[in-house]
mmCIF file of C-alpha atoms and ligand atoms in Angstrom:
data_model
loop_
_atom_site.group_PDB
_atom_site.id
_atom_site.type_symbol
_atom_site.label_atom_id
_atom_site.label_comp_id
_atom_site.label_asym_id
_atom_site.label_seq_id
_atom_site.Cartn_x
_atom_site.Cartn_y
_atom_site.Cartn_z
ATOM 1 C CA UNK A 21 106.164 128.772 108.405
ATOM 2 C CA UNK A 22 107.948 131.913 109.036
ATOM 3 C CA UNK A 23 110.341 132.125 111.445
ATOM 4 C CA UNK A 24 110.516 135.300 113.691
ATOM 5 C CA UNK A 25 114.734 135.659 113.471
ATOM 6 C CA UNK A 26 114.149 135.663 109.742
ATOM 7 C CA UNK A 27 115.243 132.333 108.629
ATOM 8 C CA UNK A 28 112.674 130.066 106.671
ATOM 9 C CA UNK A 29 111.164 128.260 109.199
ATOM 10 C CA UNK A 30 112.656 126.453 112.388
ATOM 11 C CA UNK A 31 112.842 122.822 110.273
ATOM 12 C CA UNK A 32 115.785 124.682 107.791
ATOM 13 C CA UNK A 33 117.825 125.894 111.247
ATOM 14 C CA UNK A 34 117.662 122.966 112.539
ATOM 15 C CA UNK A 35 118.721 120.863 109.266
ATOM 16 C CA UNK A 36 121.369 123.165 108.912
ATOM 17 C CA UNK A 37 123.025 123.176 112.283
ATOM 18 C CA UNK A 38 122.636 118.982 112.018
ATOM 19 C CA UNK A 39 124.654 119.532 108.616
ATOM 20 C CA UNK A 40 127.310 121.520 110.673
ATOM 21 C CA UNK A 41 127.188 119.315 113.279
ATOM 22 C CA UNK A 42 127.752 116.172 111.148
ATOM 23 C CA UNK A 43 130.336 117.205 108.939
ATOM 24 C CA UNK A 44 133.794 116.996 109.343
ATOM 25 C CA UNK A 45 135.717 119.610 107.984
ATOM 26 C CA UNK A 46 133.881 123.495 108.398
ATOM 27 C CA UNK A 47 134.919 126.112 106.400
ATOM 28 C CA UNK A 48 133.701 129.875 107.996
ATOM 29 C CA UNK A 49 133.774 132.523 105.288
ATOM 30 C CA UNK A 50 133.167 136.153 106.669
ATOM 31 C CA UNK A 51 133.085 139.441 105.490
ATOM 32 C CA UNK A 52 132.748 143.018 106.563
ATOM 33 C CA UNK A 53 128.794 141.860 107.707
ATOM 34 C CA UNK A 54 130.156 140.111 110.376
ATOM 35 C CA UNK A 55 131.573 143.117 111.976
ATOM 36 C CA UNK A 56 128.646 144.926 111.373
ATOM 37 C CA UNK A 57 126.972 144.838 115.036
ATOM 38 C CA UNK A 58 130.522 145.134 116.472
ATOM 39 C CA UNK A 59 129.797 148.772 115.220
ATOM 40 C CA UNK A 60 132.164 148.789 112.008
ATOM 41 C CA UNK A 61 131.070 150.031 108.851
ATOM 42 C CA UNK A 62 130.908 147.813 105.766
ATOM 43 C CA UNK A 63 132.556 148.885 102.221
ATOM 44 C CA UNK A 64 128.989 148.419 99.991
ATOM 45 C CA UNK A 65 126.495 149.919 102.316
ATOM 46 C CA UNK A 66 124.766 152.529 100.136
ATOM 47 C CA UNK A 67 124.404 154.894 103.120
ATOM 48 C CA UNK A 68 127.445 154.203 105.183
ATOM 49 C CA UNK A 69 130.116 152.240 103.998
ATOM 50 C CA UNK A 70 133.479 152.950 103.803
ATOM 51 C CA UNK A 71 133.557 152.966 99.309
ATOM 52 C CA UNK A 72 130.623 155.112 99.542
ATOM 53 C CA UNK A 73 131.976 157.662 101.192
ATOM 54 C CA UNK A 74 136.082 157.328 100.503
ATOM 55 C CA UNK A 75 137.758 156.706 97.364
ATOM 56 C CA UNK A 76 139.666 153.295 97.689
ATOM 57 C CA UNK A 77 142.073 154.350 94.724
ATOM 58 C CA UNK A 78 143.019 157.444 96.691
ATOM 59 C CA UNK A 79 143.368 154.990 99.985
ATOM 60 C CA UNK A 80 144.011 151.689 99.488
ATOM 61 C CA UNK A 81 146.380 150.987 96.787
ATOM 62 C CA UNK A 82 150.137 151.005 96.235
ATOM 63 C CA UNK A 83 150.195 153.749 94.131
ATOM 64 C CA UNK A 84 148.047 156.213 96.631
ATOM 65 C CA UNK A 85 150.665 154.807 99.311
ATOM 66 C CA UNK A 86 153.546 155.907 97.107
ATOM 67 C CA UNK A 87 151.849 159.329 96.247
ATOM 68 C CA UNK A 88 150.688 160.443 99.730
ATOM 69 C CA UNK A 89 151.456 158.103 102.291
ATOM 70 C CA UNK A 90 150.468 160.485 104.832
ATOM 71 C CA UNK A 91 147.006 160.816 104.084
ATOM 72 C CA UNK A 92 146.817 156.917 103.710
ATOM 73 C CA UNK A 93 148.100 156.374 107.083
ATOM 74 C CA UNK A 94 145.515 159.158 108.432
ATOM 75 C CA UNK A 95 143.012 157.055 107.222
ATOM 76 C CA UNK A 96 144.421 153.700 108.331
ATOM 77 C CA UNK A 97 145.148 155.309 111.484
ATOM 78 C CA UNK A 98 141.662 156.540 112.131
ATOM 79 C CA UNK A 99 139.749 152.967 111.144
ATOM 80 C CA UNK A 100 142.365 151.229 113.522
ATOM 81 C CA UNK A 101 141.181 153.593 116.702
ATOM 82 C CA UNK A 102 137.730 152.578 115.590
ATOM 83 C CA UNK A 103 138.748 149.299 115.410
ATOM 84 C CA UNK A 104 140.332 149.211 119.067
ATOM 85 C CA UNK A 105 137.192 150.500 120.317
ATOM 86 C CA UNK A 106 134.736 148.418 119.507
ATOM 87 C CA UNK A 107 133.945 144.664 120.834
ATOM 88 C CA UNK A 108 133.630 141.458 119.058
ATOM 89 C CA UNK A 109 129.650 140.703 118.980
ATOM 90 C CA UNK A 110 127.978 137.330 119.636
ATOM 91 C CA UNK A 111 128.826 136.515 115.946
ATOM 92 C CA UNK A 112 132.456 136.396 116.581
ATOM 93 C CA UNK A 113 132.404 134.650 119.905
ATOM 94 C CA UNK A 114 130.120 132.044 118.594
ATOM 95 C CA UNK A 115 132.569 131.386 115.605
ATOM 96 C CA UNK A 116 135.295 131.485 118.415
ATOM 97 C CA UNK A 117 133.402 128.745 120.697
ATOM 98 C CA UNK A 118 132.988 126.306 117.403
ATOM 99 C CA UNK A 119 136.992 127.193 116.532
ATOM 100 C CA UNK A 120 138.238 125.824 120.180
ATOM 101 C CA UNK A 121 135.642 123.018 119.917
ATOM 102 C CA UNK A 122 136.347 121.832 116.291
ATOM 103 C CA UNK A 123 139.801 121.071 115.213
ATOM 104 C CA UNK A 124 138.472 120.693 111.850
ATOM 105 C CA UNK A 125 137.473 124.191 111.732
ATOM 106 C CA UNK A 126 138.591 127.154 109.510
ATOM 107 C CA UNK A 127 137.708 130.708 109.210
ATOM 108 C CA UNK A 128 139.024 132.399 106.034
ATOM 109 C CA UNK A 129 138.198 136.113 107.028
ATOM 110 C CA UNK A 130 138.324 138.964 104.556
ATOM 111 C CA UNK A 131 138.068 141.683 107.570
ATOM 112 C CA UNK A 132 141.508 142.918 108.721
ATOM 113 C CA UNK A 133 139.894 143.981 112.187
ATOM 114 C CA UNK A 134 141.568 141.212 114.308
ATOM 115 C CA UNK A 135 137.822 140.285 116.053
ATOM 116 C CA UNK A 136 138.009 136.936 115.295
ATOM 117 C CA UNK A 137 141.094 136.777 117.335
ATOM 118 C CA UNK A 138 139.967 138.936 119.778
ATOM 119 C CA UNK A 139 136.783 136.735 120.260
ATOM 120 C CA UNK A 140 139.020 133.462 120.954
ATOM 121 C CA UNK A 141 141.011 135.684 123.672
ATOM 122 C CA UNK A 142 137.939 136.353 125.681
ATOM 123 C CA UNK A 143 136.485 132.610 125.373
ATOM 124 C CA UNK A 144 139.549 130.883 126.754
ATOM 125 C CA UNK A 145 140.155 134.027 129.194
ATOM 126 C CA UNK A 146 138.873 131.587 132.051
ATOM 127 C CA UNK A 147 139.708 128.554 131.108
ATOM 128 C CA UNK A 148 143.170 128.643 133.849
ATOM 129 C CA UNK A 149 145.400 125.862 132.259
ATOM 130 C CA UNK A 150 145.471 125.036 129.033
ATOM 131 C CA UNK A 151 144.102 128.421 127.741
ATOM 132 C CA UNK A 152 147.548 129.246 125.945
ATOM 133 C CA UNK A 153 147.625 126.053 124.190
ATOM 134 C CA UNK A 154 143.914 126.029 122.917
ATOM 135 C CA UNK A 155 144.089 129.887 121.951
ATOM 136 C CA UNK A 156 147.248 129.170 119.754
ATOM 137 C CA UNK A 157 145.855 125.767 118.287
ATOM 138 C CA UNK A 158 142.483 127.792 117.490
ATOM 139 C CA UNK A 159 144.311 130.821 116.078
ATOM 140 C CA UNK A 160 146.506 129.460 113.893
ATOM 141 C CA UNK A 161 142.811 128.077 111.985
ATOM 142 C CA UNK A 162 141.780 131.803 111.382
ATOM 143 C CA UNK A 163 143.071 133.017 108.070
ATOM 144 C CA UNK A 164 143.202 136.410 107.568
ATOM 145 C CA UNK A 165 142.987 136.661 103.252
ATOM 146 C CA UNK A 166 143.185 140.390 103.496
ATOM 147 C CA UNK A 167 145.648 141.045 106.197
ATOM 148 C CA UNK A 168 145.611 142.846 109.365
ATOM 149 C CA UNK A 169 145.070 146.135 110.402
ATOM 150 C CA UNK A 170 146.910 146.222 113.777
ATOM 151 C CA UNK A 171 149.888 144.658 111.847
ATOM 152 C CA UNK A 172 152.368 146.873 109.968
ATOM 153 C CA UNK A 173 154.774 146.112 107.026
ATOM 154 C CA UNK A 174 157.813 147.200 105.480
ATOM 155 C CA UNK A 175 156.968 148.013 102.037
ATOM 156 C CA UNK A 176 160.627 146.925 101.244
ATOM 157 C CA UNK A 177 161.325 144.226 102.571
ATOM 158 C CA UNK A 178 159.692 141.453 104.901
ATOM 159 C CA UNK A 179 159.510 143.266 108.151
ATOM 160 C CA UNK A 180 156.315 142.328 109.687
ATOM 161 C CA UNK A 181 154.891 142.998 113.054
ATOM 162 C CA UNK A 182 151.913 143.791 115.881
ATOM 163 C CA UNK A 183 152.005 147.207 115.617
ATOM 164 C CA UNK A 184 148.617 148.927 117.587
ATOM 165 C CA UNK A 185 150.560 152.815 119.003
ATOM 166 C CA UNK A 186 148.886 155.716 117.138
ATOM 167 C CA UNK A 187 150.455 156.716 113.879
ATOM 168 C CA UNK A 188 151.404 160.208 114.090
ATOM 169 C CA UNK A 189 150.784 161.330 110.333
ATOM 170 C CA UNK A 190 151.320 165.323 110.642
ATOM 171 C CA UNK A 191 154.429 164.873 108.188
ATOM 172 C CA UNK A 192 156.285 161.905 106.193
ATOM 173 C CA UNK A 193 159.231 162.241 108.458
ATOM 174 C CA UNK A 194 156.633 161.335 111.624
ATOM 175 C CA UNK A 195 155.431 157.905 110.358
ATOM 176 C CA UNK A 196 156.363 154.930 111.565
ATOM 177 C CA UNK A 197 159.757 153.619 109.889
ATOM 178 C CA UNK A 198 161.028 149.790 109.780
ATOM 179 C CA UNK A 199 163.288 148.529 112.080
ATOM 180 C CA UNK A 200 165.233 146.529 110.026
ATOM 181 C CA UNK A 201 166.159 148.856 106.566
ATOM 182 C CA UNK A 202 164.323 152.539 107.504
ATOM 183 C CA UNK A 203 161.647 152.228 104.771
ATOM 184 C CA UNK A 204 158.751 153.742 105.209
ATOM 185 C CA UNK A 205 156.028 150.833 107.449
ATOM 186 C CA UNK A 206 152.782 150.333 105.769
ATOM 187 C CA UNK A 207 149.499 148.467 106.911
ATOM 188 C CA UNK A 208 149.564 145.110 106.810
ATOM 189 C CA UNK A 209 146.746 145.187 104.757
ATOM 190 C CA UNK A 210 145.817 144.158 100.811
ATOM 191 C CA UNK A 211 145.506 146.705 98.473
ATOM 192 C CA UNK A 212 143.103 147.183 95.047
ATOM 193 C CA UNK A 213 145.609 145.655 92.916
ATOM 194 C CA UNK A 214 147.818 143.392 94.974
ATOM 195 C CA UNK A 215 148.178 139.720 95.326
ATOM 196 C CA UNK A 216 147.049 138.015 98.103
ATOM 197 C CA UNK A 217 149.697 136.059 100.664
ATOM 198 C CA UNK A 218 150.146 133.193 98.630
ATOM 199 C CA UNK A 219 150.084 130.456 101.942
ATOM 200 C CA UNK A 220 147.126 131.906 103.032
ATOM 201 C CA UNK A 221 145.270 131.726 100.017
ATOM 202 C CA UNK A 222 146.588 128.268 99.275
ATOM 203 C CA UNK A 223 145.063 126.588 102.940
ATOM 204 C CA UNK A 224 142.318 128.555 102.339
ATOM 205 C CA UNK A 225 141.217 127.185 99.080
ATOM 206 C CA UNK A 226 142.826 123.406 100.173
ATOM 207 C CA UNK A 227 140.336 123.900 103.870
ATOM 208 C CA UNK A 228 137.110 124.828 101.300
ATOM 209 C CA UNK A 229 138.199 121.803 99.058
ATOM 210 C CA UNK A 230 137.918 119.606 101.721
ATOM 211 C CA UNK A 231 135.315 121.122 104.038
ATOM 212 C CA UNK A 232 131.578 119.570 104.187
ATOM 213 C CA UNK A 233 129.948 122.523 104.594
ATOM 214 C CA UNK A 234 130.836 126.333 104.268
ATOM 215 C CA UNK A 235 129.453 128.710 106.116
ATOM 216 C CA UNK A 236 129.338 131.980 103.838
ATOM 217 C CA UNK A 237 128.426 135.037 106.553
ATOM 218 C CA UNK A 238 128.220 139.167 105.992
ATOM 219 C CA UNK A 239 130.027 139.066 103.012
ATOM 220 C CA UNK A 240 128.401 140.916 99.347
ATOM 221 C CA UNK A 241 130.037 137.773 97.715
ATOM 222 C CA UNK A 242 131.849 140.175 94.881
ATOM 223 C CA UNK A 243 135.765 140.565 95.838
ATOM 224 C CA UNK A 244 137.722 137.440 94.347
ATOM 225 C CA UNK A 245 139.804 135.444 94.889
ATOM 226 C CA UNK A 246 137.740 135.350 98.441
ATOM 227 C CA UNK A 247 134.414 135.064 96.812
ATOM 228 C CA UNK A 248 135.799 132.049 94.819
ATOM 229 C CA UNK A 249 136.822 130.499 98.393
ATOM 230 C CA UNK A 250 133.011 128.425 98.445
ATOM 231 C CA UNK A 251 133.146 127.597 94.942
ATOM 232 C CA UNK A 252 135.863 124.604 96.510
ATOM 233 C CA UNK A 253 133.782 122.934 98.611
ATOM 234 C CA UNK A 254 130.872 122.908 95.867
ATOM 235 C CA UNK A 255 132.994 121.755 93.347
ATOM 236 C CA UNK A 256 133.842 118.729 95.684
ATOM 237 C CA UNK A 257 130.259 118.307 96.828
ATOM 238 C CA UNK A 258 129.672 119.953 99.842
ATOM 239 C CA UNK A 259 126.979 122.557 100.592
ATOM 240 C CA UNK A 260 126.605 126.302 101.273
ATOM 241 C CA UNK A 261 125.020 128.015 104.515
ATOM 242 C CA UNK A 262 124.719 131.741 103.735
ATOM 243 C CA UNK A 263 124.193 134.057 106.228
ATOM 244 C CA UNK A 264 123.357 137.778 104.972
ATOM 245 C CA UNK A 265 120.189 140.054 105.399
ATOM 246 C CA UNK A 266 120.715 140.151 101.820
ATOM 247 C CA UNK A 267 120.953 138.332 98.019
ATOM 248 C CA UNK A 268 124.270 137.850 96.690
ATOM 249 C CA UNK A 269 125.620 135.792 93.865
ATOM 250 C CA UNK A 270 125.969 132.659 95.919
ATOM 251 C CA UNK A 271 122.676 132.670 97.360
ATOM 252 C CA UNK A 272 121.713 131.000 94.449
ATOM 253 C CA UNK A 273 123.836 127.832 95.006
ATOM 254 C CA UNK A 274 123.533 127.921 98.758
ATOM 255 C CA UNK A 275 121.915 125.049 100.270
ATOM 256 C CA UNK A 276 120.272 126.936 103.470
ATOM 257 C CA UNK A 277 119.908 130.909 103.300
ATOM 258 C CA UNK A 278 119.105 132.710 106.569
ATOM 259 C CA UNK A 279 118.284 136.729 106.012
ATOM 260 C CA UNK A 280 119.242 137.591 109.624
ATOM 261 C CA UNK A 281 122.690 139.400 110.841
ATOM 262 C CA UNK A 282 125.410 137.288 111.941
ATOM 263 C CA UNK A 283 124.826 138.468 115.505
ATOM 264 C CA UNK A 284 121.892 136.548 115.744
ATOM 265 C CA UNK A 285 122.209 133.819 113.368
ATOM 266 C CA UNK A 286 126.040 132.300 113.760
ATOM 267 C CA UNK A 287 124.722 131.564 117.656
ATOM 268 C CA UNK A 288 121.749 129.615 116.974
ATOM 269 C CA UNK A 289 124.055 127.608 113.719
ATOM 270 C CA UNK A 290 126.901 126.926 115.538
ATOM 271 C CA UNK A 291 125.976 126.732 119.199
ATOM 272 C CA UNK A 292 125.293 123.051 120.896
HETATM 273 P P1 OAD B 8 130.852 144.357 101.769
HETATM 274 O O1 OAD B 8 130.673 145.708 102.344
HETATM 275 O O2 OAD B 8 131.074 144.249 100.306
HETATM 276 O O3 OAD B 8 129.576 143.450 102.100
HETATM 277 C C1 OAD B 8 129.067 143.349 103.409
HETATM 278 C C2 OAD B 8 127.948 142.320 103.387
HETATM 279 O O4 OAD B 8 127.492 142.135 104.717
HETATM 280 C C3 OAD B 8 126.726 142.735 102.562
HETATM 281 O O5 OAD B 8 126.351 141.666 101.697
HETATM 282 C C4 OAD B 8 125.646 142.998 103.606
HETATM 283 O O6 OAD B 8 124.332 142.636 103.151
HETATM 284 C C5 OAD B 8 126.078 142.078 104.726
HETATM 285 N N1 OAD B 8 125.653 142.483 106.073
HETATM 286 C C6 OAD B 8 125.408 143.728 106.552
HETATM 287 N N2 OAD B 8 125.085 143.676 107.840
HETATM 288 C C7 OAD B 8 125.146 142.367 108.207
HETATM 289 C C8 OAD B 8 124.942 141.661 109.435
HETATM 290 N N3 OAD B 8 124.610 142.307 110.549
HETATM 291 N N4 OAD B 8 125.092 140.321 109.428
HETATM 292 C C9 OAD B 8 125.441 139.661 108.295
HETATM 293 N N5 OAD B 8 125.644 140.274 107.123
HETATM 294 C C10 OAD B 8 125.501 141.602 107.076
HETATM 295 O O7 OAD B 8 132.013 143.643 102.598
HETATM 296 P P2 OAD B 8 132.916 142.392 102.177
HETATM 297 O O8 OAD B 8 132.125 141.393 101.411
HETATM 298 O O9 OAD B 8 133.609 141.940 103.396
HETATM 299 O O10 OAD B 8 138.787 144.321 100.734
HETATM 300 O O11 OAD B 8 133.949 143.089 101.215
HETATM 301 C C11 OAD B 8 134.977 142.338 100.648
HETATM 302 C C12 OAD B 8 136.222 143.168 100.507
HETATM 303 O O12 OAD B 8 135.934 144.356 99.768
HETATM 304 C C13 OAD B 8 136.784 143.687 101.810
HETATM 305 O O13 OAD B 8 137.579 142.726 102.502
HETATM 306 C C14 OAD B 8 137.615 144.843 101.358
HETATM 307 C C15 OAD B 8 136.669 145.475 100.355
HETATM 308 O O14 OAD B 8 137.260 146.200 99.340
HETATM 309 C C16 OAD B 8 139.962 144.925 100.908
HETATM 310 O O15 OAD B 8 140.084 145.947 101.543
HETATM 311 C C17 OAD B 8 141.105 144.209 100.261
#
């Protein structure tokens, strides 16, 4: 039977929100796809994303930070005003909904855009009393593997902070400088080349080791350690729900593959 949102026929959704539903322990996986209907571009589009038309080695990495930190901030500067204009879509808000209503819940996000976040704001926004609480419980379950790009940091020492005014790059003497020791601030972002936050990395590998099920959405599968982040909960025998309009090199060992955007799909999977 073929099913008209794309999946492979109503039977596999159901099985695979039951699987959700049943299992303790969720591991959410997401990539740039996620963001996608938000409005904000992906890196491996051939048409339109970001590595197709910028160099990363001339924009995100130390050494292009050290050589022309200007330019890098220009850049930064300009995806963060994107960023701060668009919406989280029904992707995020349904990922938000299962956060607040799962404790055992985690979202290891490679996208630095803060939607996830921004999605839990809104849900809770009428709750009254309470809302604080539940918004900081959920929260602190979203792991953010590559950083954030409304966050700056020192790139001496560990200054680190919310940081959303516009960066004025006309010269190196008008960007932002830390607080604390005058370096020059930096996204709080990870760079071609750098290590990931070790604690982040560490609960997001222990969350995938011990999760059920992982839910693998809008993400090409190809930047590691992230991509490794499923690998966990197969190795301990749990199962894979991918989400993606198309292949990548977990479809293969994913359980239930739906070839739908995340707008449409993460709803109907995670939804009561
Ligand atoms: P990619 O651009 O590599 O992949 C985006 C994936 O989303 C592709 O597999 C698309 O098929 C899929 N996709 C597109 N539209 C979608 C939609 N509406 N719903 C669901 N899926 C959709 O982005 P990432 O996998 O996130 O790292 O890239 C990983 C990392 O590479 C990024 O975090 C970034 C980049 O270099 C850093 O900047 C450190």
């Amino acid at each position: 039977m073929v099913d008209p949102a794309g999946g492979e026929g109503t039977r596999t959704w159901e099985e695979a929100r039951q699987a959700i539903r049943a299992g303790r322990g969720i591991v959410i996986l997401t990539g740039a796809g996620v963001s996608a209907e938000s409005g904000i571009s992906t890196f491996r589009d051939p048409r339109d994303g970001l590595w197709a038309r910028f160099r990363p080695e001339e924009l995100a990495t130390p050494e292009a930070f050290r050589r022309d930190p200007r330019t890098v901030w220009e850049w930064y500067d300009l995806r963060r005003r994107g960023v701060l204009g668009c919406e989280p879509n029904p992707g995020h808000r349904a990922i938000a909904r299962f956060l607040l209503e799962r404790d055992d819940t985690v979202v290891v996000t490679q996208n630095v855009d803060g939607l996830h976040q921004r999605a839990l704001e809104d849900e809770v926004e009428a709750w009254g009393q309470g809302a604080d609480e539940a918004l900081a419980r959920a929260a602190a379950r979203i792991l953010p593997l590559h950083g954030e790009i409304l966050r700056v940091r020192c790139s001496r020492c560990d200054y680190n902070a919310a940081h959303r005014e516009p960066v004025n790059s006309d010269s190196k003497e008008t960007l932002p400088r830390c607080p604390q020791c005058g370096e020059l601030l930096r996204p709080a972002v990870a760079w071609f080349g750098e290590m990931l936050e070790e604690r982040v990395l560490e609960r997001s590998i222990e969350a995938a080791a011990s999760a059920r099920v992982c839910v693998v959405a809008g993400t090409s599968a190809l930047v590691h350690p992230a991509a490794s982040v499923p690998q966990f909960t197969l190795r301990s025998g749990g199962s894979l729900v991918e989400v993606n309009p198309e292949e990548t090199p977990l479809s293969a060992r994913a359980r239930w593959r739906f070839r739908v955007g995340a707008a449409t799909a993460l709803p109907r999977l995670l939804d009561p």
